[in-house]
XYZ file of C-alpha atoms in Angstrom:
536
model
C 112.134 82.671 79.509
C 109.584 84.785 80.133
C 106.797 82.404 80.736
C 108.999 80.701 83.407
C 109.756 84.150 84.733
C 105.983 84.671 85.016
C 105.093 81.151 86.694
C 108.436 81.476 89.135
C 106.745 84.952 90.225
C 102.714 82.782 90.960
C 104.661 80.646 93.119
C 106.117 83.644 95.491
C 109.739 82.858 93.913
C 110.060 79.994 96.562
C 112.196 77.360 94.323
C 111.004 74.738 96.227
C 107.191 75.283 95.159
C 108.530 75.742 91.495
C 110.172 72.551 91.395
C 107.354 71.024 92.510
C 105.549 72.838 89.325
C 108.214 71.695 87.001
C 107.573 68.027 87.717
C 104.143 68.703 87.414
C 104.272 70.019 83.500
C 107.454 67.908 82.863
C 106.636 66.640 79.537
C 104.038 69.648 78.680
C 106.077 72.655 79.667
C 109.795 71.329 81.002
C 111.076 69.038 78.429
C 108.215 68.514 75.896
C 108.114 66.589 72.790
C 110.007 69.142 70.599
C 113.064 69.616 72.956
C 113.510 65.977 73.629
C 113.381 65.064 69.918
C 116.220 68.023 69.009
C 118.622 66.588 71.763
C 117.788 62.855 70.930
C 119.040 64.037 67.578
C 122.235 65.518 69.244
C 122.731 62.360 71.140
C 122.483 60.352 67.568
C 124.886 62.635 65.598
C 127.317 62.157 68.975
C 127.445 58.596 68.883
C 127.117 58.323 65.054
C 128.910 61.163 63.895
C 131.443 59.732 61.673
C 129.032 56.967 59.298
C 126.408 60.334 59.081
C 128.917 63.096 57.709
C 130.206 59.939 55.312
C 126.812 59.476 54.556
C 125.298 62.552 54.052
C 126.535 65.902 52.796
C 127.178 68.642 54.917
C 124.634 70.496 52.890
C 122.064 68.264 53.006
C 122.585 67.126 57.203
C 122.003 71.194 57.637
C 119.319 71.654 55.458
C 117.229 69.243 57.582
C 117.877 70.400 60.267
C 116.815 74.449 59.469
C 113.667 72.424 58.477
C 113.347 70.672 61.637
C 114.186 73.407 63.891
C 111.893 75.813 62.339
C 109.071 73.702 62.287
C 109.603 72.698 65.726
C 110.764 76.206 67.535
C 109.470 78.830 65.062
C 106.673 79.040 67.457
C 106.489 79.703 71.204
C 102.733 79.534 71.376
C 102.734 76.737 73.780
C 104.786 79.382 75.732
C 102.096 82.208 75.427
C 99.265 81.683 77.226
C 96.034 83.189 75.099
C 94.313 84.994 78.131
C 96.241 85.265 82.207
C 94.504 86.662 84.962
C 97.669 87.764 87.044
C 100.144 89.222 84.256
C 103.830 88.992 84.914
C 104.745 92.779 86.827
C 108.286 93.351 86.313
C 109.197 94.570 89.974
C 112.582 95.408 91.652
C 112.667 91.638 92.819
C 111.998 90.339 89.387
C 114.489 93.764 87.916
C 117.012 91.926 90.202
C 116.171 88.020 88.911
C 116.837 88.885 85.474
C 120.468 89.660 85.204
C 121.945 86.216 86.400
C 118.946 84.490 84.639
C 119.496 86.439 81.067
C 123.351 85.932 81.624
C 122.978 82.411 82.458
C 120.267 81.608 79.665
C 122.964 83.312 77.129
C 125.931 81.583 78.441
C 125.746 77.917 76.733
C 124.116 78.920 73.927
C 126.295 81.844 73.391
C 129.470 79.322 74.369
C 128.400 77.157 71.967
C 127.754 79.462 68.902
C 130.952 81.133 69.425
C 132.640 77.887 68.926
C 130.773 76.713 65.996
C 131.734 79.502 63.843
C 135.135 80.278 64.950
C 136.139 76.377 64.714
C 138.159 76.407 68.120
C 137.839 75.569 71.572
C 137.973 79.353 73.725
C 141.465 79.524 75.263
C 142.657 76.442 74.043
C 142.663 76.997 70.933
C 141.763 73.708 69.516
C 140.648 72.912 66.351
C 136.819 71.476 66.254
C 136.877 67.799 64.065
C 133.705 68.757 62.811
C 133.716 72.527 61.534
C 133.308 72.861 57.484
C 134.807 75.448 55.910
C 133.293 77.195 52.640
C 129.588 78.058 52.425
C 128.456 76.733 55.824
C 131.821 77.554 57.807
C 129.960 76.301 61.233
C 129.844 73.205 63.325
C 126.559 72.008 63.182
C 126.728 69.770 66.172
C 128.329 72.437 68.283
C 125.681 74.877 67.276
C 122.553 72.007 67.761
C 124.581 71.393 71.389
C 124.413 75.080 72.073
C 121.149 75.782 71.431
C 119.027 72.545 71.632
C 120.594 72.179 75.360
C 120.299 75.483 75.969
C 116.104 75.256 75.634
C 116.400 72.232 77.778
C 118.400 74.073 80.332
C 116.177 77.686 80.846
C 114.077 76.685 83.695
C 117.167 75.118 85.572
C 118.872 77.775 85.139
C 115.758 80.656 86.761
C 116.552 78.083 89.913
C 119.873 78.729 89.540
C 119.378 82.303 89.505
C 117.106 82.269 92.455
C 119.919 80.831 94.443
C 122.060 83.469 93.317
C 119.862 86.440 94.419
C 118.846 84.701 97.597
C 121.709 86.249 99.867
C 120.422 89.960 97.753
C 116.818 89.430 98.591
C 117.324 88.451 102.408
C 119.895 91.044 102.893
C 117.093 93.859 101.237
C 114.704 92.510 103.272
C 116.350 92.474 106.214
C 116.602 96.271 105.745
C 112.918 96.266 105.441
C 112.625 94.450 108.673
C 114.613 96.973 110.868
C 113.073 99.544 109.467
C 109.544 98.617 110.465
C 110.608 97.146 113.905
C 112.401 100.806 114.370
C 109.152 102.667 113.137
C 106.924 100.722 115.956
C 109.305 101.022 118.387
C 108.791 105.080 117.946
C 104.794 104.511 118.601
C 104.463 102.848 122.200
C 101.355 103.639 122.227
C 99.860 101.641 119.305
C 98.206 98.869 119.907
C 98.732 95.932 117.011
C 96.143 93.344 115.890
C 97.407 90.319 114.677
C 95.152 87.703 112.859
C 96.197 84.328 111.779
C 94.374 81.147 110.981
C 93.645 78.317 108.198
C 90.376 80.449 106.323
C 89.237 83.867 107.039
C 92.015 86.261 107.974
C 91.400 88.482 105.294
C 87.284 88.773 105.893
C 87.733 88.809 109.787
C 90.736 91.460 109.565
C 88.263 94.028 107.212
C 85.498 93.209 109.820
C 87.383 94.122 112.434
C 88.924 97.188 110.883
C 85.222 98.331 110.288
C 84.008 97.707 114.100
C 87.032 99.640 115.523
C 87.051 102.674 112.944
C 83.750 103.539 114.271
C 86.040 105.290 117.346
C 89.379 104.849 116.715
C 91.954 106.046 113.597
C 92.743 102.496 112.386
C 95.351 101.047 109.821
C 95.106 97.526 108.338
C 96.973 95.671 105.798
C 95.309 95.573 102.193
C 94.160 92.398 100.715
C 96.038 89.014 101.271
C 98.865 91.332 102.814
C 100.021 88.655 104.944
C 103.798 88.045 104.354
C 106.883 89.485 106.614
C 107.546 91.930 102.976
C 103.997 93.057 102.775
C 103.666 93.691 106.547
C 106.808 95.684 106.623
C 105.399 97.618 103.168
C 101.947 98.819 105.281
C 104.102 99.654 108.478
C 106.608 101.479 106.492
C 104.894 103.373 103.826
C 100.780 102.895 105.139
C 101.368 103.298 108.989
C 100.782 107.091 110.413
C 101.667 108.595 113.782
C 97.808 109.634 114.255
C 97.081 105.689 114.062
C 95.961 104.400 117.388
C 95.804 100.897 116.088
C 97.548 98.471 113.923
C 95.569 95.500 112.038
C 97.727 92.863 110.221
C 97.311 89.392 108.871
C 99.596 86.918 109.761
C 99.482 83.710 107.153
C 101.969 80.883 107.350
C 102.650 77.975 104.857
C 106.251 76.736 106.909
C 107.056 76.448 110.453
C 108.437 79.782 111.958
C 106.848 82.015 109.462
C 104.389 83.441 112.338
C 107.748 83.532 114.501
C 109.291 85.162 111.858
C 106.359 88.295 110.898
C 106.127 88.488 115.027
C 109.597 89.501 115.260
C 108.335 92.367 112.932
C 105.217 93.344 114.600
C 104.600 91.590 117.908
C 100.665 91.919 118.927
C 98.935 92.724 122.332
C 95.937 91.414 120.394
C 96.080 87.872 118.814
C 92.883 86.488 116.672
C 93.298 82.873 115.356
C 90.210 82.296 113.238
C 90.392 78.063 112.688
C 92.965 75.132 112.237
C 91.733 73.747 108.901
C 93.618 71.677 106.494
C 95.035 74.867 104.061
C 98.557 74.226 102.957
C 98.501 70.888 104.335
C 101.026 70.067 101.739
C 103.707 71.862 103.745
C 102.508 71.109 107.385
C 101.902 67.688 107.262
C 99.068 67.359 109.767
C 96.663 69.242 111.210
C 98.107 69.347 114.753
C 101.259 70.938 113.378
C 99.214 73.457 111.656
C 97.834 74.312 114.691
C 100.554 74.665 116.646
C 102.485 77.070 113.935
C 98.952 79.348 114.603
C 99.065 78.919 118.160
C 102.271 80.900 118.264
C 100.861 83.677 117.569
C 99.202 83.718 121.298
C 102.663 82.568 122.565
C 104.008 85.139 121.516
C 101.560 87.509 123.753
C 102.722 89.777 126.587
C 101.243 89.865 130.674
C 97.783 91.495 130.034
C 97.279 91.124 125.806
C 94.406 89.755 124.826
C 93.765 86.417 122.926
C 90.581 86.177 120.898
C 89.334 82.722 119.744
C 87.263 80.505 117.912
C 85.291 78.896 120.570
C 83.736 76.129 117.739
C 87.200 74.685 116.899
C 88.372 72.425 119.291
C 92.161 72.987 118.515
C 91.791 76.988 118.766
C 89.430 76.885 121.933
C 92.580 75.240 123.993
C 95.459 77.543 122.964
C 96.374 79.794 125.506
C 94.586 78.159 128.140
C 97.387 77.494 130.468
C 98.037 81.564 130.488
C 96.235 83.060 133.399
C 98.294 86.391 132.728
C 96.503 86.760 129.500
C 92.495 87.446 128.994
C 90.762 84.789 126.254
C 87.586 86.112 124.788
C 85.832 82.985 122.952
C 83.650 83.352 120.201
C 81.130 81.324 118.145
C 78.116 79.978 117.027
C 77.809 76.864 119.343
C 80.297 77.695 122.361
C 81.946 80.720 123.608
C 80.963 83.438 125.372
C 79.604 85.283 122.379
C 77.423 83.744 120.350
C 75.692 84.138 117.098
C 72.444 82.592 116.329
C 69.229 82.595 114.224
C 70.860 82.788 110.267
C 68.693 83.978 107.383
C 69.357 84.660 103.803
C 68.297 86.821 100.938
C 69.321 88.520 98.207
C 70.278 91.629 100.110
C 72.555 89.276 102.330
C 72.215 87.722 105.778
C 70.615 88.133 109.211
C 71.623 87.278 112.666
C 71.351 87.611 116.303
C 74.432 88.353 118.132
C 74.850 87.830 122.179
C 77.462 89.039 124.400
C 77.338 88.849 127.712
C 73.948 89.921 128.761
C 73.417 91.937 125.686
C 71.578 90.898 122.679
C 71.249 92.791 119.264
C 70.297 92.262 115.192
C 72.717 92.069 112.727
C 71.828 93.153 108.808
C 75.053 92.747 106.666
C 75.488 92.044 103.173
C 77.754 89.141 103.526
C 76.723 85.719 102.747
C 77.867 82.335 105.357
C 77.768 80.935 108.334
C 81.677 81.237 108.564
C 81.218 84.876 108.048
C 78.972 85.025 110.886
C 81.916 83.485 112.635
C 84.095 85.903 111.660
C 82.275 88.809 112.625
C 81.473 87.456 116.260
C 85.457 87.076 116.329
C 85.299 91.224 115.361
C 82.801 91.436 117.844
C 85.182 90.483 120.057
C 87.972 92.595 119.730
C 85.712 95.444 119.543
C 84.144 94.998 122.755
C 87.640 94.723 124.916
C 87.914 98.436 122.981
C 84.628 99.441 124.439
C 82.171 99.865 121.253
C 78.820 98.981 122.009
C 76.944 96.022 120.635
C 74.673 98.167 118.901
C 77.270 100.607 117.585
C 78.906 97.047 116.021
C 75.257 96.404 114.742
C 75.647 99.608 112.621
C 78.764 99.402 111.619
C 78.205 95.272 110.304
C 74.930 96.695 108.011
C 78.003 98.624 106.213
C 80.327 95.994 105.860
C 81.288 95.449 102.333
C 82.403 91.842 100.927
C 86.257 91.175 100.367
C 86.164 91.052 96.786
C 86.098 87.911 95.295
C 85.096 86.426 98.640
C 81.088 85.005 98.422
C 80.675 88.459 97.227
C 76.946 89.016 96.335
C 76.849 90.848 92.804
C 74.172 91.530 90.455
C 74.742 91.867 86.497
C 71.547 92.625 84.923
C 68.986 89.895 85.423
C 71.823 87.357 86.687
C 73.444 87.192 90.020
C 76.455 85.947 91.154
C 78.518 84.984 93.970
C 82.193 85.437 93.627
C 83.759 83.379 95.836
C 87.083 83.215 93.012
C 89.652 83.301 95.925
C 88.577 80.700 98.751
C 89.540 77.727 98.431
C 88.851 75.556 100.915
C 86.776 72.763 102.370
C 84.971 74.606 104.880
C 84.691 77.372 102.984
C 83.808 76.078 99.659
C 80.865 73.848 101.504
C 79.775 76.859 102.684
C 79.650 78.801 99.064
C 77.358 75.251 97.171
C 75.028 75.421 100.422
C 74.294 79.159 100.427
C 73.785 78.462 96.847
C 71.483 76.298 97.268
C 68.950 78.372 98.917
C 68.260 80.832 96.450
C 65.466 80.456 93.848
C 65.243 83.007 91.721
C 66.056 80.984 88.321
C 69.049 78.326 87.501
C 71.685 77.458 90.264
C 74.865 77.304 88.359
C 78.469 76.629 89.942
C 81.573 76.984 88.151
C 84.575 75.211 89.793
C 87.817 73.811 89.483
C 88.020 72.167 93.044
C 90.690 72.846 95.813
C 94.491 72.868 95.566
C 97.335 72.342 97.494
C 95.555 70.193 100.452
C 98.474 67.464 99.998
C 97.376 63.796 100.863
C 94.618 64.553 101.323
C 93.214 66.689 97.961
C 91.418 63.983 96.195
C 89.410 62.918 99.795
C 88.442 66.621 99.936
C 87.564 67.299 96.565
C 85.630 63.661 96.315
C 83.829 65.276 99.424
C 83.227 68.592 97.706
C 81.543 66.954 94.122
C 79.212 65.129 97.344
C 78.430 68.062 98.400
C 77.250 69.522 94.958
C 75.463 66.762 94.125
C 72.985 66.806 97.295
C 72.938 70.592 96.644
C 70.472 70.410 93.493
C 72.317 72.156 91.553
C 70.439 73.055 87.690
C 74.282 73.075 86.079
C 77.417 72.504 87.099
C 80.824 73.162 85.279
C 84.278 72.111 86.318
C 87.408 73.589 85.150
C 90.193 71.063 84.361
C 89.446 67.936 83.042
C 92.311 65.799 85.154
C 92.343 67.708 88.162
C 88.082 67.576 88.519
C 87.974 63.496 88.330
C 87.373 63.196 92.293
C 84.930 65.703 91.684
C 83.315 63.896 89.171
C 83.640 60.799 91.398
C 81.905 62.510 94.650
C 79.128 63.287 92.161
C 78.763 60.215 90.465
C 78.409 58.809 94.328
C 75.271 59.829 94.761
C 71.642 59.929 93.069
C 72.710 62.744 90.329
C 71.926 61.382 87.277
C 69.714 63.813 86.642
C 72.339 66.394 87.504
C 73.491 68.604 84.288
C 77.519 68.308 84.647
C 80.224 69.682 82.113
C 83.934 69.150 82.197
C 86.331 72.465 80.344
C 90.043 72.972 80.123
C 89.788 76.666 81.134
C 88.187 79.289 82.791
C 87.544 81.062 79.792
C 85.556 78.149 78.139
C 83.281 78.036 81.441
C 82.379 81.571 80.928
C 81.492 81.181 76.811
C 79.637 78.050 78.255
C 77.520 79.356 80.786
C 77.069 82.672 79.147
C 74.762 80.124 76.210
C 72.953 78.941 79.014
C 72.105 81.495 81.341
C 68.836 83.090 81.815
C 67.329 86.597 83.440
C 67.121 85.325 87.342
C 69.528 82.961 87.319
C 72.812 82.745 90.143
C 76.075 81.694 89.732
C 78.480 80.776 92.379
C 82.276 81.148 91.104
C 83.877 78.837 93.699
C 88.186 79.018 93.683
C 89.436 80.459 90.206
C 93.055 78.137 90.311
C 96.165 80.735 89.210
C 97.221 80.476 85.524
C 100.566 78.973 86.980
C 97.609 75.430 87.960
C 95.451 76.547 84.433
C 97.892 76.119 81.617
């Protein structure tokens, strides 16, 4: 129960997403071998029940199966994961979850126990044809109905009990809602940032929060904030009356979820950072991704301010038809400003940055060409708030990277990127290149490749083992030995023979395998660490 619990809570307790889940682990996790032999037994002693209790003694039928059932079920190990990065954290949501799921759980096997040792039916007060009396005064099929069903039935029955705290949860969180909506209602003046795209919100959001602090008192959302529950937690509990501006992320994986978190917040500042092909599963294409982000710009007010990618073709065009809104465009190729003139080091990167007629340096300890991107989006927003280019300059040198975001560490002789939490094409094309320009000892990548991309995950993750094998790379190790094969494959494409490739079933056994092989100077790049919900 409690490992279901835990994996329900990775997947945001959408049942949906932990259906999906089940059917993945069906025979590992769901129903594996040991609860499918118990009830196979059930369905034998069903269909066979008189010639076995003629056959064999009572005695003897029970004996075998203590033995089998404590063999089989004394352990729960394949239930306990060894090591989880995310433990479960028993909140008031998952407080709330437990009492129909523990009631439920209980209920059959409970039922079923009851009638095994009492001999009857409840309320009917029948007589079971199978309970001994004596020594063993139970019904053994009643009781192997009870609780080898009952095993079967646990996971159903968490969906169950999400359905039956789904009126509870939207009612509590509707509370939430008007609560936030009433709280910026009572600050006209405040002006809200709202950020939204396929890859970046989180990096651009911090860089923008660092541009504008430089002059104004500034709250933003912390971390992946991005859902209508966490936005209404920051406005609530985070947001001051001496804050002049508001900063959220808006992320989406359904149509009307950016509908839905602008009804809490609605922004006189809209940023989309890309249309890429994140949560693809759920969209279904590309152009429907984009238009879910594009309502974020829709839902902008006469005189609010829309502030685009000017490299992606789908972002570049939204709001173009509004001539009572003002579009600042931003990018390395297009767009009124531009960045230009990338270098890299250990210290981080280097850029020019030009807006307008004014032109300025840019030292930051961030690592990409995306991030570039993202901080000429920044850029921006800070300059319809006034901040000079060169006050931006200053501000970028003390920019710190989103943890576990191509964040630049050094531990002892070795150095490594940490890009654990991006996973994405763009993104994680970015991470092997980057990579491959540093030579201070061994290039190592550990991976497990991309997730949830629907249709179109193997293509992409084909693309990405391309990618590392024209990189260079002195060792690569992938993390999952089914869900790397297109990896594999992409590698195996091109001339990498030479190309020193390991396959492990964990994140943990990359780490006891590198740590044999690494050496003072070398870097490894820690590109998408998969939740233990996509591990075990």
């Amino acid at each position: 129960m409690r490992f279901f619990l835990h994996s329900y809570q990775q997947v945001g307790y959408k049942n949906n997403e932990f259906w999906q889940w089940m059917k993945a682990h069906w025979d590992e996790k769901i129903i594996p071998s040991n609860i499918a032999l118990i009830n196979i037994f059930i369905f034998l002693l069903l269909w066979f029940d008189e010639w076995v209790f003629e056959t064999i003694t009572y005695t003897s039928l029970s004996l075998v199966f203590f033995v089998f059932t404590f063999y089989w079920f004394g352990s729960v190990a394949r239930y306990r994961p060894k090591k989880v990065k995310k433990p479960l954290i028993y909140t008031s949501r998952v407080k709330r979850l437990l009492v129909p799921f523990v009631t439920l759980s209980s209920l059959f096997p409970g039922l079923f126990t009851y009638m095994s040792f009492t001999g009857t039916l409840p309320f009917l007060n029948l007589p079971l044809p199978n309970h001994f009396t004596g020594l063993l005064s139970f019904d053994l099929l009643m009781l192997l109905i009870g609780w080898g069903f009952g095993a079967a039935f646990i996971p159903f029955y968490l969906l169950l009990a999400g359905l039956t705290t789904k009126p509870v949860e939207k009612y509590i969180q509707k509370g939430f809602k008007k609560q936030a909506r009433a709280k910026l209602a009572s600050m006209p003046d405040l002006k809200v940032i709202a950020i939204t795209g396929s890859y970046g919100k989180t990096s651009t959001k911090f860089m923008i929060r660092d541009l504008l602090k430089e002059r104004y008192s500034v709250c933003s959302t912390p971390g992946s904030y991005n859902t209508p529950m966490g936005i209404c937690k920051v406005i609530n509990n985070d947001l001051q009356s001496h804050h002049q501006i508001l900063i959220l992320e808006m992320g989406a994986r359904y149509k009307g979820n950016i509908q839905e978190l602008c009804d809490i917040a609605k922004p006189d500042i809209a940023v989309i950072t890309n249309v890429g092909v994140a949560h693809l599963e759920t969209f279904g294409s590309q152009d429907v991704i984009a238009k879910e982000k594009g309502t974020l710009v829709d839902n902008l007010a006469e005189g609010d301010v829309a502030v685009l990618n000017a490299d992606d073709s789908r972002v570049a065009k939204m709001g173009a038809g509004r001539p009572e809104i003002s579009r600042i465009l931003a990018g390395l190729e297009h767009g009124e400003i531009r960045g230009s003139s990338i270098s890299y080091g250990t210290s981080g990167m280097e850029f020019d940055v030009q807006a307008g007629d004014y032109k300025e340096h840019f030292q930051t300890k961030l690592l990409g060409a995306h991030n570039v991107q993202n901080l000429l989006l920044a850029v921006g927003v800070a300059s319809h708030f006034g901040i000079r280019l060169k006050t931006m300059a200053i501000a970028a040198a003390n920019i710190k990277p989103i943890e576990h975001r191509l964040e630049l560490k050094q531990q002892g002789d070795i150095f490594v990127i940490d890009d654990a939490f991006n996973s994405n094409p763009v993104g994680a094309k970015n991470a092997v290149e980057i990579l491959s320009q540093f030579n201070s000892g061994q290039r190592i990548i550990i991976t497990p490749g991309m997730i949830e991309l629907g249709e179109i995950e193997a293509e992409e993750n084909y693309k990405f083992g391309e990618t590392i094998a024209k990189a260079n790379l002195d060792f690569v190790v992938l993390v999952g030995e089914e869900r790397v094969q297109p990896i594999l494959e992409g590698i195996k494409s091109k001339d990498s023979a030479s190309l020193n490739v390991r396959v492990v079933n964990s994140l943990f056994e990359a780490n006891e395998l590198v740590q044999k092989h690494a050496r003072p100077g070398d870097i490894i790049l820690y590109e998408n660490d998969l939740p233990d919900v996509y591990n075990e």
